[in-house]
XYZ file of C-alpha atoms in Angstrom:
106
model
C -0.179 0.737 0.247
C 3.098 2.323 0.795
C 4.081 4.886 -0.713
C 0.539 6.349 -0.435
C -0.657 9.606 -2.420
C -2.385 10.657 0.830
C -2.201 10.315 4.500
C -5.203 11.836 6.472
C -4.167 12.136 9.621
C -6.897 11.730 12.954
C -4.378 11.930 15.784
C -2.756 14.598 17.573
C 0.543 13.766 18.342
C 2.993 16.077 16.588
C 5.871 12.675 16.473
C 3.813 10.095 15.344
C 2.299 12.539 12.846
C 5.582 12.943 11.441
C 6.490 10.440 10.925
C 4.214 9.748 8.130
C 5.413 12.055 6.105
C 7.914 8.966 5.213
C 5.125 7.028 2.985
C 3.733 9.639 1.378
C 4.643 9.069 -2.348
C 6.357 11.917 -4.672
C 3.425 15.031 -4.614
C 1.708 13.344 -2.190
C -0.067 15.231 0.673
C -0.791 14.450 4.175
C -3.611 16.062 5.948
C -4.806 16.806 10.246
C -7.472 16.068 11.225
C -5.769 17.568 14.464
C -3.662 19.906 16.168
C -1.402 18.805 19.051
C 0.481 22.155 20.696
C 3.570 20.738 20.539
C 6.107 21.730 16.741
C 5.504 18.889 13.996
C 8.660 18.238 13.306
C 9.058 18.123 9.054
C 12.422 17.847 7.342
C 12.161 19.863 4.701
C 13.641 17.105 2.141
C 10.305 15.179 2.573
C 8.698 18.694 1.480
C 11.005 19.872 -0.670
C 12.495 16.551 -3.325
C 9.381 15.040 -3.314
C 6.633 17.848 -3.839
C 5.110 16.548 -0.546
C 2.658 19.368 1.664
C 1.244 19.129 4.406
C -2.711 20.235 5.109
C -4.999 20.647 7.830
C -8.132 21.437 7.899
C -10.884 21.563 10.424
C -14.398 19.563 10.533
C -15.493 20.829 13.223
C -15.325 21.354 17.316
C -14.783 18.449 19.552
C -17.843 17.915 20.749
C -19.135 17.871 17.254
C -16.881 14.883 16.485
C -17.629 13.600 19.411
C -20.898 13.289 19.206
C -20.803 12.775 15.232
C -18.335 9.543 16.610
C -21.057 8.016 19.325
C -23.694 8.444 17.098
C -21.338 6.265 14.546
C -21.194 3.401 17.736
C -24.828 4.028 18.816
C -26.359 2.858 15.073
C -23.320 1.126 13.642
C -22.013 3.128 11.629
C -18.162 2.008 9.560
C -15.666 3.623 7.733
C -16.024 1.237 3.823
C -12.749 1.328 1.930
C -12.651 -0.392 -1.663
C -9.962 -0.045 -4.790
C -11.392 3.014 -7.421
C -11.319 1.186 -10.302
C -10.795 4.819 -12.108
C -11.095 8.227 -10.331
C -13.871 9.967 -11.660
C -16.223 6.475 -10.305
C -16.884 8.406 -6.608
C -17.680 11.563 -8.142
C -19.921 10.126 -10.949
C -21.913 7.484 -8.213
C -22.342 11.730 -6.725
C -23.357 13.512 -9.348
C -26.224 10.464 -10.224
C -27.645 10.130 -6.795
C -26.935 6.753 -6.866
C -23.994 6.944 -3.431
C -25.580 6.585 -0.612
C -22.719 7.820 2.237
C -20.167 10.187 1.594
C -17.536 8.958 -1.734
C -14.016 9.420 -1.827
C -10.581 8.255 -3.826
C -7.475 9.204 -3.828
């Protein structure tokens, strides 16, 4: 599976997140959904030489995220991943109204 085109980090541990950079493919993206008070130690070489990037995204307040996780546990929600035959496949399903949940393809 490695190297990955994208990694979505949901943990707030700067050291653990930093270790993920080595698993990114050239032009890969590391998306942070949680923050740590400690600085994120990232090698400039990992970013510059292979044109990798680090992005941050807020997905809701901590309270909203906890409520969403609690709801997922109560309703038996599960993640599902499967290999896409083409990059446009998930978008086509959403546009046609055939998707029953949010889809993404990395």
